[in-house]
CSV table of C-alpha atoms in Angstrom, one decimal:
chain,number,residue,atom,x,y,z
A,1,UNK,CA,-22.7,-10.6,9.2
A,2,UNK,CA,-21.0,-7.8,7.0
A,3,UNK,CA,-17.9,-6.6,8.9
A,4,UNK,CA,-17.1,-2.6,8.0
A,5,UNK,CA,-14.6,-1.7,5.7
A,6,UNK,CA,-11.6,0.5,7.9
A,7,UNK,CA,-9.0,2.9,6.8
A,8,UNK,CA,-6.0,4.2,8.5
A,9,UNK,CA,-6.8,6.9,11.3
A,10,UNK,CA,-10.4,5.7,11.2
A,11,UNK,CA,-11.5,6.1,15.2
A,12,UNK,CA,-12.1,2.8,16.3
A,13,UNK,CA,-13.1,2.8,20.2
A,14,UNK,CA,-12.2,5.3,22.7
A,15,UNK,CA,-11.2,2.8,25.2
A,16,UNK,CA,-7.3,2.3,24.9
A,17,UNK,CA,-7.5,-1.3,26.9
A,18,UNK,CA,-9.9,-2.3,23.9
A,19,UNK,CA,-7.1,-1.9,21.1
A,20,UNK,CA,-5.9,-4.9,19.5
A,21,UNK,CA,-4.3,-5.6,16.0
A,22,UNK,CA,-4.1,-3.4,13.1
A,23,UNK,CA,-4.2,-0.3,15.6
A,24,UNK,CA,-2.8,2.6,17.4
A,25,UNK,CA,-3.5,4.4,20.1
A,26,UNK,CA,-3.1,8.8,20.3
A,27,UNK,CA,-4.7,10.9,23.3
A,28,UNK,CA,-6.3,7.7,25.0
A,29,UNK,CA,-8.4,7.0,21.6
A,30,UNK,CA,-8.0,4.0,19.3
A,31,UNK,CA,-7.5,4.5,15.6
A,32,UNK,CA,-7.0,2.0,12.5
A,33,UNK,CA,-3.9,2.1,11.0
A,34,UNK,CA,-4.1,-0.4,8.4
A,35,UNK,CA,-6.4,-0.9,5.7
A,36,UNK,CA,-8.9,-3.8,6.8
A,37,UNK,CA,-12.3,-5.2,8.5
A,38,UNK,CA,-13.7,-4.0,11.4
A,39,UNK,CA,-13.8,-6.3,14.1
A,40,UNK,CA,-15.5,-5.8,17.3
A,41,UNK,CA,-15.8,-8.4,20.1
A,42,UNK,CA,-16.6,-8.3,23.8
A,43,UNK,CA,-12.6,-8.0,24.4
A,44,UNK,CA,-12.3,-5.4,21.9
A,45,UNK,CA,-11.4,-4.0,18.9
A,46,UNK,CA,-9.2,-5.5,15.5
A,47,UNK,CA,-8.7,-5.1,12.4
A,48,UNK,CA,-8.1,-7.3,9.8
A,49,UNK,CA,-5.9,-6.8,7.1
A,50,UNK,CA,-7.3,-7.0,3.4
A,51,UNK,CA,-3.5,-6.4,2.1
A,52,UNK,CA,-0.7,-6.0,2.9
A,53,UNK,CA,3.1,-8.1,3.8
A,54,UNK,CA,3.6,-10.6,5.6
A,55,UNK,CA,4.8,-9.7,9.4
A,56,UNK,CA,6.5,-12.7,11.3
A,57,UNK,CA,5.7,-13.8,14.5
A,58,UNK,CA,7.3,-16.6,16.7
A,59,UNK,CA,5.9,-19.9,16.0
A,60,UNK,CA,4.4,-19.8,12.5
A,61,UNK,CA,5.5,-22.2,10.2
A,62,UNK,CA,6.5,-20.8,6.6
A,63,UNK,CA,8.0,-22.1,3.3
A,64,UNK,CA,10.9,-20.4,2.4
A,65,UNK,CA,13.6,-19.9,-0.3
A,66,UNK,CA,17.4,-20.2,0.5
A,67,UNK,CA,19.1,-16.9,-0.7
A,68,UNK,CA,22.4,-17.4,0.5
A,69,UNK,CA,24.7,-19.8,2.1
A,70,UNK,CA,27.1,-18.5,4.6
A,71,UNK,CA,29.4,-20.1,7.0
A,72,UNK,CA,27.4,-19.9,9.9
A,73,UNK,CA,23.7,-20.6,7.9
A,74,UNK,CA,21.6,-20.0,5.8
A,75,UNK,CA,19.9,-16.4,4.5
A,76,UNK,CA,16.1,-17.3,3.9
A,77,UNK,CA,14.0,-15.6,1.7
A,78,UNK,CA,9.9,-15.8,3.2
A,79,UNK,CA,8.4,-13.3,1.0
A,80,UNK,CA,8.3,-10.6,3.9
A,81,UNK,CA,10.1,-7.5,4.0
A,82,UNK,CA,12.9,-9.2,5.8
A,83,UNK,CA,15.2,-11.9,4.9
A,84,UNK,CA,15.1,-14.8,7.8
A,85,UNK,CA,18.1,-16.2,9.0
A,86,UNK,CA,18.6,-19.7,9.6
A,87,UNK,CA,22.0,-20.5,11.6
A,88,UNK,CA,23.7,-24.0,10.8
A,89,UNK,CA,22.7,-25.2,14.8
A,90,UNK,CA,19.0,-24.9,14.0
A,91,UNK,CA,19.1,-27.7,11.3
A,92,UNK,CA,19.7,-30.9,12.3
A,93,UNK,CA,20.5,-32.3,8.7
A,94,UNK,CA,23.8,-30.5,9.4
A,95,UNK,CA,26.9,-32.7,10.7
A,96,UNK,CA,30.2,-30.8,11.3
A,97,UNK,CA,31.3,-33.5,8.1
A,98,UNK,CA,28.9,-32.3,5.7
A,99,UNK,CA,29.3,-28.9,3.1
A,100,UNK,CA,27.4,-26.4,4.1
A,101,UNK,CA,26.2,-26.4,0.7
A,102,UNK,CA,25.4,-30.0,0.3
A,103,UNK,CA,22.8,-29.5,2.9
A,104,UNK,CA,20.8,-26.2,1.5
A,105,UNK,CA,21.9,-25.0,-1.6
A,106,UNK,CA,20.9,-22.1,-3.1
A,107,UNK,CA,17.3,-22.2,-4.7
A,108,UNK,CA,16.1,-24.9,-2.2
A,109,UNK,CA,12.7,-24.5,-0.4
A,110,UNK,CA,12.5,-25.5,2.7
A,111,UNK,CA,9.4,-25.6,5.1
A,112,UNK,CA,10.2,-24.1,8.3
A,113,UNK,CA,9.3,-22.5,11.8
A,114,UNK,CA,10.4,-19.2,13.3
A,115,UNK,CA,12.0,-19.3,16.4
A,116,UNK,CA,12.3,-15.7,17.3
A,117,UNK,CA,12.3,-12.2,16.1
A,118,UNK,CA,14.9,-9.7,17.9
A,119,UNK,CA,13.5,-6.1,18.6
A,120,UNK,CA,14.8,-4.6,15.2
A,121,UNK,CA,12.9,-7.9,13.5
A,122,UNK,CA,15.4,-9.4,12.4
A,123,UNK,CA,13.8,-13.3,11.9
A,124,UNK,CA,16.2,-16.3,13.2
A,125,UNK,CA,14.5,-19.4,11.8
A,126,UNK,CA,14.6,-23.0,13.2
A,127,UNK,CA,14.3,-26.9,11.4
A,128,UNK,CA,13.8,-28.8,14.7
A,129,UNK,CA,10.4,-29.5,14.4
A,130,UNK,CA,8.7,-33.0,12.9
A,131,UNK,CA,7.1,-30.9,9.8
A,132,UNK,CA,10.2,-28.9,9.1
A,133,UNK,CA,12.0,-30.4,6.2
A,134,UNK,CA,13.5,-29.4,2.7
A,135,UNK,CA,11.3,-29.7,0.1
A,136,UNK,CA,12.9,-31.0,-3.5
A,137,UNK,CA,9.6,-31.7,-5.3
A,138,UNK,CA,6.3,-30.6,-5.5
A,139,UNK,CA,4.7,-27.3,-6.3
A,140,UNK,CA,4.9,-23.6,-4.6
A,141,UNK,CA,2.2,-21.4,-5.0
A,142,UNK,CA,2.1,-17.8,-3.7
A,143,UNK,CA,-0.7,-15.4,-2.6
A,144,UNK,CA,-1.7,-12.7,-0.4
A,145,UNK,CA,-0.3,-13.3,2.7
A,146,UNK,CA,-3.7,-11.3,3.9
A,147,UNK,CA,-5.4,-14.4,2.6
A,148,UNK,CA,-3.8,-17.4,4.0
A,149,UNK,CA,-6.6,-17.9,6.6
A,150,UNK,CA,-9.4,-18.4,4.0
A,151,UNK,CA,-7.1,-21.0,2.3
A,152,UNK,CA,-6.9,-22.4,6.0
A,153,UNK,CA,-10.9,-22.2,6.7
A,154,UNK,CA,-12.3,-22.3,10.1
A,155,UNK,CA,-10.5,-24.9,11.6
A,156,UNK,CA,-8.5,-26.2,9.0
A,157,UNK,CA,-12.0,-27.0,7.3
A,158,UNK,CA,-11.0,-25.5,3.7
A,159,UNK,CA,-7.4,-27.2,4.2
A,160,UNK,CA,-9.2,-30.3,4.9
A,161,UNK,CA,-11.7,-30.7,2.0
A,162,UNK,CA,-8.9,-29.9,-0.5
A,163,UNK,CA,-7.1,-32.6,0.8
A,164,UNK,CA,-9.7,-35.1,0.7
A,165,UNK,CA,-11.2,-34.3,-2.8
A,166,UNK,CA,-7.7,-34.2,-4.2
A,167,UNK,CA,-5.4,-36.7,-2.0
A,168,UNK,CA,-2.7,-34.8,-2.2
A,169,UNK,CA,-0.1,-33.1,0.3
A,170,UNK,CA,-0.7,-29.4,1.0
A,171,UNK,CA,1.3,-27.0,3.6
A,172,UNK,CA,0.2,-23.4,3.3
A,173,UNK,CA,3.1,-21.1,5.2
A,174,UNK,CA,1.9,-18.7,7.0
A,175,UNK,CA,3.6,-16.3,4.8
A,176,UNK,CA,1.6,-17.2,1.8
A,177,UNK,CA,3.7,-19.7,-0.2
A,178,UNK,CA,2.1,-23.0,-0.3
A,179,UNK,CA,3.7,-26.2,-0.6
A,180,UNK,CA,1.5,-29.1,-3.1
A,181,UNK,CA,2.6,-32.4,-3.8
A,182,UNK,CA,1.7,-35.5,-5.6
A,183,UNK,CA,-0.6,-36.3,-9.1
A,184,UNK,CA,0.6,-33.5,-11.3
A,185,UNK,CA,-3.1,-33.1,-12.9
A,186,UNK,CA,-4.3,-33.0,-9.2
A,187,UNK,CA,-1.7,-30.5,-8.3
A,188,UNK,CA,-3.0,-27.9,-10.8
A,189,UNK,CA,-6.7,-28.2,-9.4
A,190,UNK,CA,-5.4,-27.7,-6.4
A,191,UNK,CA,-3.7,-24.5,-7.6
A,192,UNK,CA,-6.6,-23.3,-9.7
A,193,UNK,CA,-8.9,-23.8,-6.0
A,194,UNK,CA,-6.3,-21.8,-4.2
A,195,UNK,CA,-6.2,-18.8,-7.0
A,196,UNK,CA,-9.7,-19.0,-6.7
A,197,UNK,CA,-10.3,-19.3,-2.7
A,198,UNK,CA,-7.8,-16.0,-3.1
A,199,UNK,CA,-10.2,-13.9,-5.6
A,200,UNK,CA,-13.4,-14.9,-3.7
A,201,UNK,CA,-11.7,-14.5,-0.1
A,202,UNK,CA,-15.0,-13.2,1.6
A,203,UNK,CA,-17.5,-14.2,-0.4
A,204,UNK,CA,-19.9,-16.7,1.2
A,205,UNK,CA,-20.1,-20.2,0.4
A,206,UNK,CA,-16.7,-20.7,-0.5
A,207,UNK,CA,-16.7,-23.9,0.9
A,208,UNK,CA,-19.4,-25.4,-1.2
A,209,UNK,CA,-18.2,-23.3,-4.2
A,210,UNK,CA,-14.6,-24.7,-4.2
A,211,UNK,CA,-15.8,-28.5,-4.1
A,212,UNK,CA,-18.0,-27.8,-6.9
A,213,UNK,CA,-15.1,-26.4,-8.5
A,214,UNK,CA,-12.6,-29.2,-7.8
A,215,UNK,CA,-15.5,-31.9,-9.2
A,216,UNK,CA,-15.8,-30.1,-13.1
A,217,UNK,CA,-12.2,-29.8,-12.9
A,218,UNK,CA,-12.0,-33.2,-12.0
A,219,UNK,CA,-14.3,-34.5,-15.1
A,220,UNK,CA,-12.2,-32.7,-17.3
B,1,UNK,CA,4.6,37.4,-15.2
B,2,UNK,CA,4.4,41.3,-15.9
B,3,UNK,CA,1.1,43.2,-14.0
B,4,UNK,CA,0.1,44.8,-17.7
B,5,UNK,CA,0.0,40.8,-18.8
B,6,UNK,CA,-2.2,40.0,-15.7
B,7,UNK,CA,-4.7,42.6,-16.6
B,8,UNK,CA,-5.0,41.4,-19.9
B,9,UNK,CA,-6.0,37.7,-19.3
B,10,UNK,CA,-9.3,37.8,-18.4
B,11,UNK,CA,-9.4,34.9,-15.8
B,12,UNK,CA,-13.3,36.0,-14.3
B,13,UNK,CA,-15.8,36.3,-16.5
B,14,UNK,CA,-19.0,37.4,-14.7
B,15,UNK,CA,-17.9,35.7,-11.2
B,16,UNK,CA,-18.0,32.4,-12.7
B,17,UNK,CA,-14.2,31.1,-14.1
B,18,UNK,CA,-13.1,30.3,-17.4
B,19,UNK,CA,-14.4,26.7,-16.9
B,20,UNK,CA,-17.4,27.8,-15.5
B,21,UNK,CA,-16.3,26.6,-11.9
B,22,UNK,CA,-17.4,28.5,-9.0
B,23,UNK,CA,-14.5,29.5,-7.1
B,24,UNK,CA,-14.8,27.4,-4.2
B,25,UNK,CA,-15.4,24.5,-7.1
B,26,UNK,CA,-13.5,21.5,-7.4
B,27,UNK,CA,-12.6,20.0,-10.7
B,28,UNK,CA,-14.3,16.6,-11.5
B,29,UNK,CA,-12.0,13.6,-9.5
B,30,UNK,CA,-12.3,10.6,-10.5
B,31,UNK,CA,-9.8,7.6,-8.8
B,32,UNK,CA,-9.2,4.3,-9.0
B,33,UNK,CA,-7.1,1.9,-7.7
B,34,UNK,CA,-5.4,-1.2,-8.0
B,35,UNK,CA,-4.7,-0.7,-11.5
B,36,UNK,CA,-1.4,-2.2,-11.5
B,37,UNK,CA,-1.1,-5.9,-11.0
B,38,UNK,CA,2.8,-6.2,-10.0
B,39,UNK,CA,2.5,-3.2,-7.7
B,40,UNK,CA,1.8,-3.6,-4.0
B,41,UNK,CA,-0.5,-0.5,-4.2
B,42,UNK,CA,-1.8,1.2,-6.9
B,43,UNK,CA,-4.1,4.6,-7.9
B,44,UNK,CA,-5.2,5.8,-11.0
B,45,UNK,CA,-6.6,9.4,-10.7
B,46,UNK,CA,-7.7,12.2,-12.9
B,47,UNK,CA,-8.6,15.9,-11.7
B,48,UNK,CA,-9.9,17.7,-14.7
B,49,UNK,CA,-7.5,17.4,-17.3
B,50,UNK,CA,-4.7,16.0,-14.6
B,51,UNK,CA,-3.8,12.4,-14.9
B,52,UNK,CA,-1.4,10.7,-13.3
B,53,UNK,CA,-1.0,7.0,-12.3
B,54,UNK,CA,0.8,6.0,-8.5
B,55,UNK,CA,2.6,2.8,-7.5
B,56,UNK,CA,3.7,1.8,-4.3
B,57,UNK,CA,6.2,-1.0,-3.8
B,58,UNK,CA,7.2,-2.3,-0.2
B,59,UNK,CA,7.9,-2.4,2.4
B,60,UNK,CA,11.1,-4.2,1.1
B,61,UNK,CA,14.6,-4.4,1.6
B,62,UNK,CA,15.7,-1.0,1.1
B,63,UNK,CA,19.0,-1.1,-1.7
B,64,UNK,CA,21.5,0.3,-1.4
B,65,UNK,CA,22.3,-1.4,2.0
B,66,UNK,CA,23.8,1.7,3.2
B,67,UNK,CA,20.7,3.4,3.4
B,68,UNK,CA,19.0,1.6,5.4
B,69,UNK,CA,17.6,2.6,8.6
B,70,UNK,CA,17.6,-0.1,11.2
B,71,UNK,CA,15.0,1.7,13.6
B,72,UNK,CA,12.4,2.8,10.8
B,73,UNK,CA,11.6,2.0,7.2
B,74,UNK,CA,13.0,4.9,4.5
B,75,UNK,CA,10.4,6.3,2.1
B,76,UNK,CA,11.3,7.3,-1.3
B,77,UNK,CA,9.1,9.5,-3.5
B,78,UNK,CA,9.5,10.1,-7.2
B,79,UNK,CA,7.7,12.4,-8.9
B,80,UNK,CA,8.0,12.4,-12.6
B,81,UNK,CA,6.2,14.0,-15.5
B,82,UNK,CA,6.0,11.9,-18.7
B,83,UNK,CA,7.4,13.6,-21.9
B,84,UNK,CA,4.4,13.9,-23.2
B,85,UNK,CA,2.4,15.2,-20.4
B,86,UNK,CA,3.3,18.9,-21.6
B,87,UNK,CA,2.2,20.7,-24.8
B,88,UNK,CA,6.1,21.0,-25.4
B,89,UNK,CA,8.0,18.0,-24.9
B,90,UNK,CA,9.7,17.8,-21.5
B,91,UNK,CA,13.1,16.3,-21.3
B,92,UNK,CA,12.4,12.9,-19.6
B,93,UNK,CA,14.1,12.3,-16.0
B,94,UNK,CA,14.6,14.4,-13.1
B,95,UNK,CA,14.7,17.8,-13.2
B,96,UNK,CA,15.3,20.6,-10.8
B,97,UNK,CA,11.7,20.9,-10.4
B,98,UNK,CA,10.7,17.3,-9.9
B,99,UNK,CA,13.1,16.6,-7.6
B,100,UNK,CA,11.8,19.8,-5.3
B,101,UNK,CA,8.3,18.5,-5.5
B,102,UNK,CA,9.4,15.0,-4.5
B,103,UNK,CA,11.3,16.0,-1.5
B,104,UNK,CA,8.2,18.2,0.0
B,105,UNK,CA,6.0,15.3,-1.0
B,106,UNK,CA,7.9,12.8,0.7
B,107,UNK,CA,8.0,14.8,3.8
B,108,UNK,CA,4.6,15.1,3.5
B,109,UNK,CA,4.1,11.1,3.9
B,110,UNK,CA,6.6,10.9,6.5
B,111,UNK,CA,4.1,12.5,9.1
B,112,UNK,CA,1.8,9.2,8.4
B,113,UNK,CA,3.6,6.5,7.8
B,114,UNK,CA,4.1,4.6,10.9
B,115,UNK,CA,7.9,4.0,9.9
B,116,UNK,CA,9.0,2.3,12.9
B,117,UNK,CA,6.9,-0.8,12.3
B,118,UNK,CA,9.1,-1.5,9.4
B,119,UNK,CA,12.9,-1.1,10.3
B,120,UNK,CA,15.7,-1.5,7.8
B,121,UNK,CA,12.9,-1.6,4.8
B,122,UNK,CA,12.4,0.8,2.3
B,123,UNK,CA,8.7,2.2,0.8
B,124,UNK,CA,9.1,3.2,-2.4
B,125,UNK,CA,6.3,5.8,-4.1
B,126,UNK,CA,6.4,6.4,-7.9
B,127,UNK,CA,3.9,9.0,-9.1
B,128,UNK,CA,4.2,9.5,-12.6
B,129,UNK,CA,2.2,12.3,-14.8
B,130,UNK,CA,0.5,11.6,-17.9
B,131,UNK,CA,-1.1,14.4,-18.7
B,132,UNK,CA,-0.4,17.8,-16.8
B,133,UNK,CA,-2.9,20.9,-16.3
B,134,UNK,CA,-1.6,22.5,-12.8
B,135,UNK,CA,-1.4,21.5,-9.6
B,136,UNK,CA,0.1,18.3,-10.3
B,137,UNK,CA,1.6,18.1,-7.0
B,138,UNK,CA,-1.6,17.8,-5.1
B,139,UNK,CA,-2.9,15.1,-7.5
B,140,UNK,CA,0.1,13.1,-7.0
B,141,UNK,CA,-0.2,13.6,-3.2
B,142,UNK,CA,-3.7,12.5,-3.4
B,143,UNK,CA,-3.3,9.5,-6.0
B,144,UNK,CA,-0.1,8.4,-3.9
B,145,UNK,CA,-2.1,8.5,-0.4
B,146,UNK,CA,-4.5,6.1,-2.2
B,147,UNK,CA,-1.9,3.9,-3.6
B,148,UNK,CA,-0.1,3.3,0.1
B,149,UNK,CA,-3.5,2.5,2.0
B,150,UNK,CA,-4.2,-0.1,-1.3
B,151,UNK,CA,-0.7,-1.3,-0.4
B,152,UNK,CA,-1.7,-2.3,3.2
B,153,UNK,CA,0.9,0.1,5.0
B,154,UNK,CA,0.2,1.3,8.3
B,155,UNK,CA,-0.8,5.0,8.8
B,156,UNK,CA,-1.9,7.2,11.2
B,157,UNK,CA,-4.1,8.8,8.4
B,158,UNK,CA,-4.7,9.5,5.2
B,159,UNK,CA,-2.7,12.8,2.9
B,160,UNK,CA,-5.2,14.6,0.9
B,161,UNK,CA,-4.0,17.6,-1.2
B,162,UNK,CA,-5.0,20.3,-3.2
B,163,UNK,CA,-4.0,23.9,-4.2
B,164,UNK,CA,-5.9,27.5,-4.5
B,165,UNK,CA,-4.6,30.3,-6.4
B,166,UNK,CA,-5.4,34.4,-6.8
B,167,UNK,CA,-6.7,35.1,-10.0
B,168,UNK,CA,-8.1,38.8,-11.0
B,169,UNK,CA,-7.7,39.6,-7.5
B,170,UNK,CA,-9.8,37.0,-6.7
B,171,UNK,CA,-8.9,33.5,-4.1
B,172,UNK,CA,-10.4,30.2,-6.1
B,173,UNK,CA,-9.8,26.7,-5.7
B,174,UNK,CA,-8.0,23.9,-7.6
B,175,UNK,CA,-7.0,26.0,-9.9
B,176,UNK,CA,-6.3,24.9,-13.8
B,177,UNK,CA,-3.5,25.5,-16.4
B,178,UNK,CA,-4.8,29.0,-17.5
B,179,UNK,CA,-5.0,30.4,-13.4
B,180,UNK,CA,-2.2,28.9,-13.0
B,181,UNK,CA,0.1,30.4,-15.4
B,182,UNK,CA,-1.4,34.0,-15.6
B,183,UNK,CA,-2.5,34.5,-12.2
B,184,UNK,CA,-0.6,35.9,-9.2
B,185,UNK,CA,-0.4,33.5,-7.1
B,186,UNK,CA,-0.8,30.0,-6.0
B,187,UNK,CA,-0.3,28.0,-3.4
B,188,UNK,CA,-0.9,24.0,-2.8
B,189,UNK,CA,-1.6,22.4,0.6
B,190,UNK,CA,-1.6,19.0,2.0
B,191,UNK,CA,-3.3,18.1,5.0
B,192,UNK,CA,-2.9,14.9,7.2
B,193,UNK,CA,-6.5,13.8,7.6
B,194,UNK,CA,-7.7,11.7,10.6
B,195,UNK,CA,-10.9,10.2,11.2
B,196,UNK,CA,-12.9,13.0,9.1
B,197,UNK,CA,-10.6,15.7,10.9
B,198,UNK,CA,-7.8,17.4,9.1
B,199,UNK,CA,-5.0,17.4,12.1
B,200,UNK,CA,-1.8,18.8,10.4
B,201,UNK,CA,-0.4,20.4,7.1
B,202,UNK,CA,2.1,18.1,5.6
B,203,UNK,CA,2.8,20.4,2.8
B,204,UNK,CA,2.5,24.3,2.4
B,205,UNK,CA,4.5,26.4,-0.9
B,206,UNK,CA,3.4,29.4,-2.0
B,207,UNK,CA,4.6,31.1,-5.4
B,208,UNK,CA,3.6,34.5,-5.8
B,209,UNK,CA,2.5,37.0,-3.2
B,210,UNK,CA,-1.1,36.6,-1.5
B,211,UNK,CA,-2.2,38.8,1.9
B,212,UNK,CA,-2.6,37.5,5.6
B,213,UNK,CA,-6.6,37.5,4.6
B,214,UNK,CA,-6.2,36.1,1.7
B,215,UNK,CA,-4.2,33.1,2.9
B,216,UNK,CA,-6.4,32.9,5.9
B,217,UNK,CA,-9.6,33.0,3.1
B,218,UNK,CA,-7.8,30.3,0.9
B,219,UNK,CA,-6.8,28.2,3.7
B,220,UNK,CA,-10.6,27.4,5.0
B,221,UNK,CA,-11.5,27.0,0.9
B,222,UNK,CA,-8.7,24.5,0.8
B,223,UNK,CA,-9.9,22.9,3.9
B,224,UNK,CA,-13.4,22.4,2.5
B,225,UNK,CA,-11.8,20.7,-0.8
B,226,UNK,CA,-9.7,18.6,0.7
B,227,UNK,CA,-12.5,17.2,2.7
B,228,UNK,CA,-14.1,16.9,-0.7
B,229,UNK,CA,-11.5,14.9,-2.1
B,230,UNK,CA,-11.0,12.6,1.2
B,231,UNK,CA,-14.7,11.2,0.9
B,232,UNK,CA,-13.3,10.5,-3.0
B,233,UNK,CA,-10.6,8.6,-2.0
B,234,UNK,CA,-12.5,7.0,0.6
B,235,UNK,CA,-15.0,6.2,-1.8
B,236,UNK,CA,-12.6,4.8,-4.5
B,237,UNK,CA,-10.9,2.3,-1.6
B,238,UNK,CA,-13.9,1.0,-0.5
B,239,UNK,CA,-15.7,0.5,-3.7
B,240,UNK,CA,-12.8,-1.6,-4.9
B,241,UNK,CA,-12.6,-3.4,-1.7
B,242,UNK,CA,-16.1,-4.0,-1.4
B,243,UNK,CA,-16.7,-5.8,-4.6
B,244,UNK,CA,-14.9,-8.5,-2.9
B,245,UNK,CA,-15.6,-8.2,0.4
B,246,UNK,CA,-19.5,-9.7,0.7
B,247,UNK,CA,-19.2,-11.3,3.7
């Protein structure tokens, strides 16, 4: 299936109710506002972005890096155009008798979830989730956030392949940061595979080629 | 420029311009996107002997902090000419002229970029002229426009710019250096193009004198030229992305 590439300002539909992600409405017509692939379905039209920064939405799982520790929480860099904030009350590891810097210090990486976004796009994070935790080992790989769905694959197929082929832990943050942990040579293979996925994101038969790539790398 | 000099400078010979173009013909345009790895969006553009490179960074946190706007993004545009871009070495750094060009170009982009989607952030556009041959502000806007699309920034349309000039009493499209230096007038335009239609004018400047009819004629010419450039801008972007998108 081939999808058309659309540019900002391209007319997508004449029914304003069909407007989906990546579109805007003017004079009752739907136009694209970003560069992306045009996706038309029965319910509406949307544009799948090809490029661009991560824009947070509640419930997203992210990998972030602590940039600042303040008296009421931590400022976290989530590779977006906004700094996110993790309040003390949202980190269950924090107890009143512990020092803030001992719980999380500048430069620490964390797996965290977006709790809410206020209308001015201030992002509040939470650690109150089973998967959320600080990560003190492993490796973090950064990719273009528009490619994240490809790394995960259809219903998680790609990520399952990587995990089962290599036997390592992988956590994909929606913001394009990916945490890998396990045997270091295998992590290196996974890193290479992820970059390959990013590069060839929209080509056909990608999963098969990734399996082949991993097999070849393993033999080395 | 004195009138005597204009008479001496024969810019149109046998109904053709000095470089052999017709009156409403553009110079050769070459556009390439995604040329800079570290920038969020980039573009290299050649327009005749003009060569420029544009880089877009952002949306990112705007610094200094007091410049941030809690309701929308701020756009910064920097037009700059490399010291080696002209015959006589140009002193590097911003001067009166480039500060003005940066301002008017920025205002053209503020029309299309959907700033309210990126509150408190900044979008930085840098355009560097590597080789100048008249009409650099127009070419820079074209390059920056492609770089913005390449950066994945939300926009209502695309900005396309082109200049016209009056030489030896004739209105011509996209003047080159001699026509610009010895011509009677020149007028750069920037159009906002949405879905293949010109929606509005984002920039209009004039140097010299033109009559009503000449402006009207020039505007029509510029519109035609802009549509041609718009087509090339589109092509350049689609060419880059279709290489990787064969789904």
